[in-house]
């Protein structure tokens, strides 16, 4: 009995320590104290109860305080609970602070929750970004395709990131402007001789309005000649006209064949009447027997001559 009491106490102490170290990240609390970041044990326990991973809040807070930012643990925890990327947001604030860009936590959190990469936005506002577009195809007035690839140099506009159109919109606008500009050109050779005319006209159209970027320049990266659309259309039209003419000729041929067959049928019908007419003439005495034989001989001679003539032709 004397050994049961100390054993029970030891077990309870072990259970208490397990629960304590499960709820309280002591190592993280010590790290915060050493960095002079005011985070109490009660705050860490509350995070556990609110299903917040303390390290994803406290570590970015330590990094922010070390960088000279005035942030509170409640701000970062609220952003975490809202589904934001706390670490990326803090990195963006540090980058903006060092680049002397005005960016407070509320705006940075709003940009992050809007689905934009706030750190990339800050970096792009400091160092412009080059966007290489896909190939755009325009057709000059002479019917020749001109295929153009451009490079757009943009700079993020922090004030317009929330609610501003993204990179896809900028690329689509530039593509539409390129196609329109090429379409206004009389000869495709004019575009090849002066490619800067395209970039100049496109850049003058204010394509960055309403977007999250400021367009610094639009440059022609590649340009090549495509198909001759006008020549293709002319060939297709000629082929279509030829098919119509062939159809009309076939129709006329069929009509001629039908007419010939009708005439042959009439001849056959007329030939069928000849024996009956001869019979009637014999009965009426209008035709003698000798006259009939002479006619038969003439027909036989004619058939023989026609047969000989055909053999000579062969």
Tab-separated table of C-alpha atoms in Angstrom:
chain	number	residue	atom	x	y	z
A	1	UNK	CA	0.000	0.000	0.000
A	2	UNK	CA	2.851	2.376	0.717
A	3	UNK	CA	4.125	2.082	-2.913
A	4	UNK	CA	0.750	2.698	-4.628
A	5	UNK	CA	0.495	6.355	-3.622
A	6	UNK	CA	3.850	7.511	-5.095
A	7	UNK	CA	3.149	5.534	-8.292
A	8	UNK	CA	-0.242	7.215	-8.773
A	9	UNK	CA	1.323	10.625	-8.180
A	10	UNK	CA	4.088	9.913	-10.690
A	11	UNK	CA	1.550	8.783	-13.294
A	12	UNK	CA	-0.535	11.932	-12.759
A	13	UNK	CA	2.573	14.100	-13.099
A	14	UNK	CA	3.514	12.366	-16.331
A	15	UNK	CA	-0.026	12.824	-17.714
A	16	UNK	CA	0.046	16.493	-16.687
A	17	UNK	CA	3.379	17.038	-18.417
A	18	UNK	CA	2.174	15.328	-21.590
A	19	UNK	CA	-0.980	17.473	-21.693
A	20	UNK	CA	1.015	20.609	-20.858
A	21	UNK	CA	3.626	20.143	-23.575
A	22	UNK	CA	0.887	19.187	-26.039
A	23	UNK	CA	-1.060	22.379	-25.417
A	24	UNK	CA	1.884	24.675	-24.819
A	25	UNK	CA	4.717	24.875	-27.385
A	26	UNK	CA	7.353	25.687	-24.803
A	27	UNK	CA	10.169	25.812	-27.334
A	28	UNK	CA	8.293	28.380	-29.412
A	29	UNK	CA	7.479	30.413	-26.287
A	30	UNK	CA	11.165	30.453	-25.320
A	31	UNK	CA	12.113	31.559	-28.856
A	32	UNK	CA	9.612	34.423	-28.645
A	33	UNK	CA	10.938	35.526	-25.254
A	34	UNK	CA	14.525	35.496	-26.501
A	35	UNK	CA	13.484	37.674	-29.450
A	36	UNK	CA	11.617	40.034	-27.084
A	37	UNK	CA	8.281	39.285	-28.712
A	38	UNK	CA	5.467	39.504	-26.131
A	39	UNK	CA	3.601	36.211	-26.516
A	40	UNK	CA	2.196	34.689	-23.331
A	41	UNK	CA	1.572	31.048	-22.539
A	42	UNK	CA	-2.149	31.746	-22.373
A	43	UNK	CA	-2.073	33.115	-25.917
A	44	UNK	CA	-0.324	30.000	-27.178
A	45	UNK	CA	-2.812	27.740	-25.385
A	46	UNK	CA	-5.678	29.768	-26.866
A	47	UNK	CA	-4.233	29.249	-30.339
A	48	UNK	CA	-4.211	25.522	-29.768
A	49	UNK	CA	-7.831	25.599	-28.686
A	50	UNK	CA	-8.772	27.735	-31.718
A	51	UNK	CA	-7.024	25.176	-33.971
A	52	UNK	CA	-4.334	27.627	-34.988
A	53	UNK	CA	-0.810	26.309	-35.557
A	54	UNK	CA	1.192	28.608	-33.225
A	55	UNK	CA	4.421	28.344	-35.233
A	56	UNK	CA	2.691	29.761	-38.345
A	57	UNK	CA	1.832	32.900	-36.388
A	58	UNK	CA	4.652	33.332	-33.890
A	59	UNK	CA	7.572	32.712	-36.271
A	60	UNK	CA	6.405	35.343	-38.801
A	61	UNK	CA	5.797	37.712	-35.856
A	62	UNK	CA	9.378	37.204	-34.628
A	63	UNK	CA	10.635	37.886	-38.168
A	64	UNK	CA	8.536	41.060	-38.413
A	65	UNK	CA	9.674	42.426	-35.040
A	66	UNK	CA	13.309	41.763	-35.924
A	67	UNK	CA	12.774	43.703	-39.188
A	68	UNK	CA	11.411	46.691	-37.264
A	69	UNK	CA	7.714	46.264	-38.069
A	70	UNK	CA	5.060	47.093	-35.503
A	71	UNK	CA	2.751	44.082	-35.678
A	72	UNK	CA	0.671	42.290	-33.065
A	73	UNK	CA	-0.018	38.610	-32.619
A	74	UNK	CA	-3.786	39.177	-32.892
A	75	UNK	CA	-3.387	40.672	-36.389
A	76	UNK	CA	-1.459	37.688	-37.656
A	77	UNK	CA	-3.777	35.185	-35.984
A	78	UNK	CA	-6.841	36.852	-37.522
A	79	UNK	CA	-5.238	36.719	-40.954
A	80	UNK	CA	-4.418	33.041	-40.441
A	81	UNK	CA	-8.014	32.245	-39.421
A	82	UNK	CA	-9.255	34.100	-42.526
A	83	UNK	CA	-7.258	31.711	-44.689
A	84	UNK	CA	-4.358	34.015	-45.490
A	85	UNK	CA	-0.699	33.190	-45.950
A	86	UNK	CA	0.795	34.849	-42.876
A	87	UNK	CA	4.430	34.157	-43.701
A	88	UNK	CA	4.174	35.467	-47.273
A	89	UNK	CA	2.303	38.564	-46.101
A	90	UNK	CA	4.962	39.363	-43.493
A	91	UNK	CA	7.711	38.861	-46.082
A	92	UNK	CA	5.914	41.328	-48.361
A	93	UNK	CA	5.663	43.890	-45.539
A	94	UNK	CA	9.375	43.523	-44.789
A	95	UNK	CA	10.265	43.928	-48.498
A	96	UNK	CA	8.043	47.008	-48.788
A	97	UNK	CA	9.514	48.491	-45.583
A	98	UNK	CA	13.063	48.116	-46.864
A	99	UNK	CA	12.141	49.543	-50.283
A	100	UNK	CA	10.368	52.536	-48.700
A	101	UNK	CA	7.026	51.510	-50.214
A	102	UNK	CA	3.949	52.502	-48.252
A	103	UNK	CA	2.158	49.268	-47.412
A	104	UNK	CA	0.357	48.629	-44.156
A	105	UNK	CA	-0.776	45.280	-42.791
A	106	UNK	CA	-4.458	45.789	-43.661
A	107	UNK	CA	-3.745	46.397	-47.356
A	108	UNK	CA	-1.212	43.565	-47.531
A	109	UNK	CA	-3.708	41.174	-45.917
A	110	UNK	CA	-6.448	42.313	-48.311
A	111	UNK	CA	-4.187	41.689	-51.322
A	112	UNK	CA	-3.289	38.234	-49.991
A	113	UNK	CA	-6.917	37.286	-49.305
A	114	UNK	CA	-7.872	38.508	-52.793
A	115	UNK	CA	-5.789	35.668	-54.197
A	116	UNK	CA	-2.835	37.771	-55.331
A	117	UNK	CA	0.780	37.070	-54.406
A	118	UNK	CA	1.465	40.140	-52.292
A	119	UNK	CA	5.203	39.438	-52.064
A	120	UNK	CA	5.475	39.174	-55.850
A	121	UNK	CA	3.487	42.388	-56.175
A	122	UNK	CA	5.942	44.236	-53.921
A	123	UNK	CA	8.925	42.753	-55.748
A	124	UNK	CA	7.435	43.693	-59.130
A	125	UNK	CA	6.804	47.233	-57.950
A	126	UNK	CA	10.511	47.501	-57.128
A	127	UNK	CA	11.892	45.491	-60.068
A	128	UNK	CA	9.688	45.615	-63.204
A	129	UNK	CA	8.539	42.303	-64.637
A	130	UNK	CA	8.837	41.276	-68.284
A	131	UNK	CA	5.878	39.331	-69.709
A	132	UNK	CA	6.491	37.440	-72.942
A	133	UNK	CA	3.239	37.121	-74.848
A	134	UNK	CA	2.102	34.292	-77.098
A	135	UNK	CA	2.178	34.779	-80.862
A	136	UNK	CA	-0.441	37.215	-82.191
A	137	UNK	CA	-1.548	37.017	-85.837
A	138	UNK	CA	-2.692	40.100	-87.723
A	139	UNK	CA	-3.592	40.446	-91.410
A	140	UNK	CA	-2.447	43.502	-93.377
A	141	UNK	CA	-4.723	45.083	-95.978
A	142	UNK	CA	-2.894	43.242	-98.781
A	143	UNK	CA	-4.020	39.940	-97.241
A	144	UNK	CA	-0.670	38.745	-95.827
A	145	UNK	CA	-0.449	37.484	-92.228
A	146	UNK	CA	2.058	39.044	-89.829
A	147	UNK	CA	2.820	37.005	-86.694
A	148	UNK	CA	4.137	39.021	-83.734
A	149	UNK	CA	5.469	38.109	-80.271
A	150	UNK	CA	5.874	41.007	-77.840
A	151	UNK	CA	7.541	41.587	-74.489
A	152	UNK	CA	5.602	43.732	-72.021
A	153	UNK	CA	7.514	45.395	-69.206
A	154	UNK	CA	5.143	46.046	-66.298
A	155	UNK	CA	5.378	47.402	-62.774
A	156	UNK	CA	2.903	46.498	-60.053
A	157	UNK	CA	0.615	49.239	-58.831
A	158	UNK	CA	-0.012	48.487	-55.150
A	159	UNK	CA	-2.991	50.849	-55.058
A	160	UNK	CA	-4.800	48.978	-57.845
A	161	UNK	CA	-3.916	45.370	-57.051
A	162	UNK	CA	-7.184	44.746	-55.208
A	163	UNK	CA	-9.887	45.008	-57.864
A	164	UNK	CA	-7.458	45.525	-60.739
A	165	UNK	CA	-7.297	43.174	-63.719
A	166	UNK	CA	-4.447	40.688	-63.835
A	167	UNK	CA	-1.742	39.628	-66.236
A	168	UNK	CA	-4.109	37.759	-68.583
A	169	UNK	CA	-6.076	40.937	-69.224
A	170	UNK	CA	-2.912	42.871	-70.074
A	171	UNK	CA	-1.831	40.164	-72.546
A	172	UNK	CA	-5.299	40.052	-74.138
A	173	UNK	CA	-5.394	43.837	-74.570
A	174	UNK	CA	-1.945	43.932	-76.105
A	175	UNK	CA	-2.870	41.098	-78.482
A	176	UNK	CA	-6.018	42.894	-79.609
A	177	UNK	CA	-4.073	46.135	-80.144
A	178	UNK	CA	-1.349	44.358	-82.150
A	179	UNK	CA	-3.876	42.628	-84.428
A	180	UNK	CA	-5.755	45.906	-84.952
A	181	UNK	CA	-2.573	47.848	-85.712
A	182	UNK	CA	-1.365	45.277	-88.257
A	183	UNK	CA	-4.821	45.302	-89.848
A	184	UNK	CA	-4.580	49.057	-90.443
A	185	UNK	CA	-1.302	48.638	-92.371
A	186	UNK	CA	-1.609	48.690	-96.169
A	187	UNK	CA	1.373	46.439	-96.957
A	188	UNK	CA	2.904	43.773	-94.718
A	189	UNK	CA	6.341	45.005	-95.782
A	190	UNK	CA	5.642	48.301	-94.009
A	191	UNK	CA	5.401	46.416	-90.729
A	192	UNK	CA	8.616	44.500	-91.378
A	193	UNK	CA	10.506	47.657	-92.272
A	194	UNK	CA	9.352	49.543	-89.186
A	195	UNK	CA	8.348	47.145	-86.373
A	196	UNK	CA	8.638	49.922	-83.773
A	197	UNK	CA	5.548	51.522	-85.299
A	198	UNK	CA	3.482	48.662	-83.855
A	199	UNK	CA	4.872	48.940	-80.321
A	200	UNK	CA	4.518	52.733	-80.410
A	201	UNK	CA	0.872	52.689	-81.507
A	202	UNK	CA	0.009	49.905	-79.069
A	203	UNK	CA	1.634	51.656	-76.124
A	204	UNK	CA	-0.263	54.882	-76.862
A	205	UNK	CA	-3.612	53.155	-76.280
A	206	UNK	CA	-3.432	53.109	-72.455
A	207	UNK	CA	-3.773	49.355	-72.126
A	208	UNK	CA	-2.813	49.379	-68.437
A	209	UNK	CA	-5.931	51.293	-67.341
A	210	UNK	CA	-7.950	49.366	-64.777
A	211	UNK	CA	-5.287	46.720	-64.291
A	212	UNK	CA	-2.964	45.949	-61.383
A	213	UNK	CA	0.024	47.024	-63.476
A	214	UNK	CA	1.601	50.072	-65.012
A	215	UNK	CA	2.890	49.253	-68.501
A	216	UNK	CA	6.367	50.694	-68.924
A	217	UNK	CA	7.088	49.463	-72.450
A	218	UNK	CA	5.882	47.115	-75.172
A	219	UNK	CA	8.649	45.758	-77.386
A	220	UNK	CA	8.596	43.504	-80.437
A	221	UNK	CA	10.442	40.274	-79.585
A	222	UNK	CA	9.797	38.286	-82.765
A	223	UNK	CA	8.077	38.924	-86.081
A	224	UNK	CA	7.514	36.664	-89.092
A	225	UNK	CA	5.349	36.408	-92.168
A	226	UNK	CA	2.496	33.927	-92.237
A	227	UNK	CA	0.145	32.823	-95.021
A	228	UNK	CA	-1.200	34.963	-97.850
A	229	UNK	CA	-4.876	34.935	-96.923
A	230	UNK	CA	-5.973	36.894	-100.008
A	231	UNK	CA	-4.263	34.432	-102.355
A	232	UNK	CA	-5.874	31.509	-100.523
A	233	UNK	CA	-9.307	33.107	-100.811
A	234	UNK	CA	-8.773	33.782	-104.534
A	235	UNK	CA	-7.795	30.135	-105.098
A	236	UNK	CA	-10.819	28.917	-103.146
A	237	UNK	CA	-13.088	31.231	-105.171
A	238	UNK	CA	-11.580	29.986	-108.458
A	239	UNK	CA	-12.080	26.380	-107.361
A	240	UNK	CA	-15.671	27.121	-106.379
A	241	UNK	CA	-16.345	28.790	-109.757
A	242	UNK	CA	-14.802	25.808	-111.565
A	243	UNK	CA	-17.022	23.407	-109.624
A	244	UNK	CA	-20.095	25.472	-110.533
A	245	UNK	CA	-19.061	25.466	-114.214
A	246	UNK	CA	-18.459	21.712	-114.139
A	247	UNK	CA	-21.858	21.171	-112.558
A	248	UNK	CA	-23.507	23.296	-115.256
A	249	UNK	CA	-21.659	21.406	-118.010
A	250	UNK	CA	-22.704	18.081	-116.486
A	251	UNK	CA	-26.289	19.284	-116.429
A	252	UNK	CA	-26.174	20.318	-120.107
A	253	UNK	CA	-24.586	16.978	-121.040
A	254	UNK	CA	-27.303	15.087	-119.179
A	255	UNK	CA	-29.992	17.142	-120.931
A	256	UNK	CA	-28.382	16.453	-124.336
A	257	UNK	CA	-28.201	12.724	-123.594
A	258	UNK	CA	-31.846	12.730	-122.539
A	259	UNK	CA	-32.857	14.573	-125.721
A	260	UNK	CA	-30.857	12.113	-127.857
A	261	UNK	CA	-32.566	9.197	-126.157
A	262	UNK	CA	-35.964	10.764	-126.808
A	263	UNK	CA	-35.105	11.214	-130.506
A	264	UNK	CA	-33.905	7.618	-130.748
A	265	UNK	CA	-37.126	6.443	-129.166
A	266	UNK	CA	-39.070	8.453	-131.765
A	267	UNK	CA	-36.987	6.913	-134.590
A	268	UNK	CA	-37.577	3.407	-133.242
A	269	UNK	CA	-41.288	4.112	-133.004
A	270	UNK	CA	-41.285	5.404	-136.577
A	271	UNK	CA	-39.351	2.369	-137.819
A	272	UNK	CA	-41.915	0.145	-136.137
A	273	UNK	CA	-44.624	1.737	-138.286
A	274	UNK	CA	-42.791	0.956	-141.555
A	275	UNK	CA	-43.683	-2.779	-141.782
A	276	UNK	CA	-47.338	-2.048	-141.108
A	277	UNK	CA	-47.364	0.710	-143.729
A	278	UNK	CA	-45.759	-1.640	-146.265
A	279	UNK	CA	-48.346	-4.302	-145.491
A	280	UNK	CA	-51.183	-1.868	-145.988
A	281	UNK	CA	-49.641	-0.648	-149.264
A	282	UNK	CA	-49.384	-4.217	-150.587
A	283	UNK	CA	-52.971	-4.972	-149.642
A	284	UNK	CA	-54.188	-1.781	-151.262
A	285	UNK	CA	-52.196	-2.464	-154.459
A	286	UNK	CA	-50.140	0.716	-154.043
A	287	UNK	CA	-46.919	-1.313	-153.888
A	288	UNK	CA	-45.950	-4.251	-156.009
A	289	UNK	CA	-44.093	-7.353	-154.910
A	290	UNK	CA	-41.151	-6.529	-157.176
A	291	UNK	CA	-40.967	-3.010	-155.774
A	292	UNK	CA	-40.792	-4.495	-152.267
A	293	UNK	CA	-37.957	-6.841	-153.258
A	294	UNK	CA	-36.037	-3.977	-154.845
A	295	UNK	CA	-36.338	-1.946	-151.647
A	296	UNK	CA	-35.067	-4.899	-149.591
A	297	UNK	CA	-32.067	-5.263	-151.923
A	298	UNK	CA	-31.258	-1.565	-151.599
A	299	UNK	CA	-31.352	-1.815	-147.802
A	300	UNK	CA	-29.112	-4.918	-147.862
A	301	UNK	CA	-26.591	-3.173	-150.135
A	302	UNK	CA	-26.571	-0.117	-147.871
A	303	UNK	CA	-25.972	-2.253	-144.772
A	304	UNK	CA	-23.136	-4.092	-146.544
A	305	UNK	CA	-21.441	-0.851	-147.587
A	306	UNK	CA	-21.687	0.510	-144.044
A	307	UNK	CA	-20.132	-2.710	-142.686
A	308	UNK	CA	-17.227	-2.502	-145.174
A	309	UNK	CA	-16.676	1.161	-144.338
A	310	UNK	CA	-16.442	0.354	-140.604
A	311	UNK	CA	-13.901	-2.423	-141.252
A	312	UNK	CA	-11.725	0.004	-143.311
A	313	UNK	CA	-11.770	2.515	-140.484
A	314	UNK	CA	-10.420	-0.137	-138.077
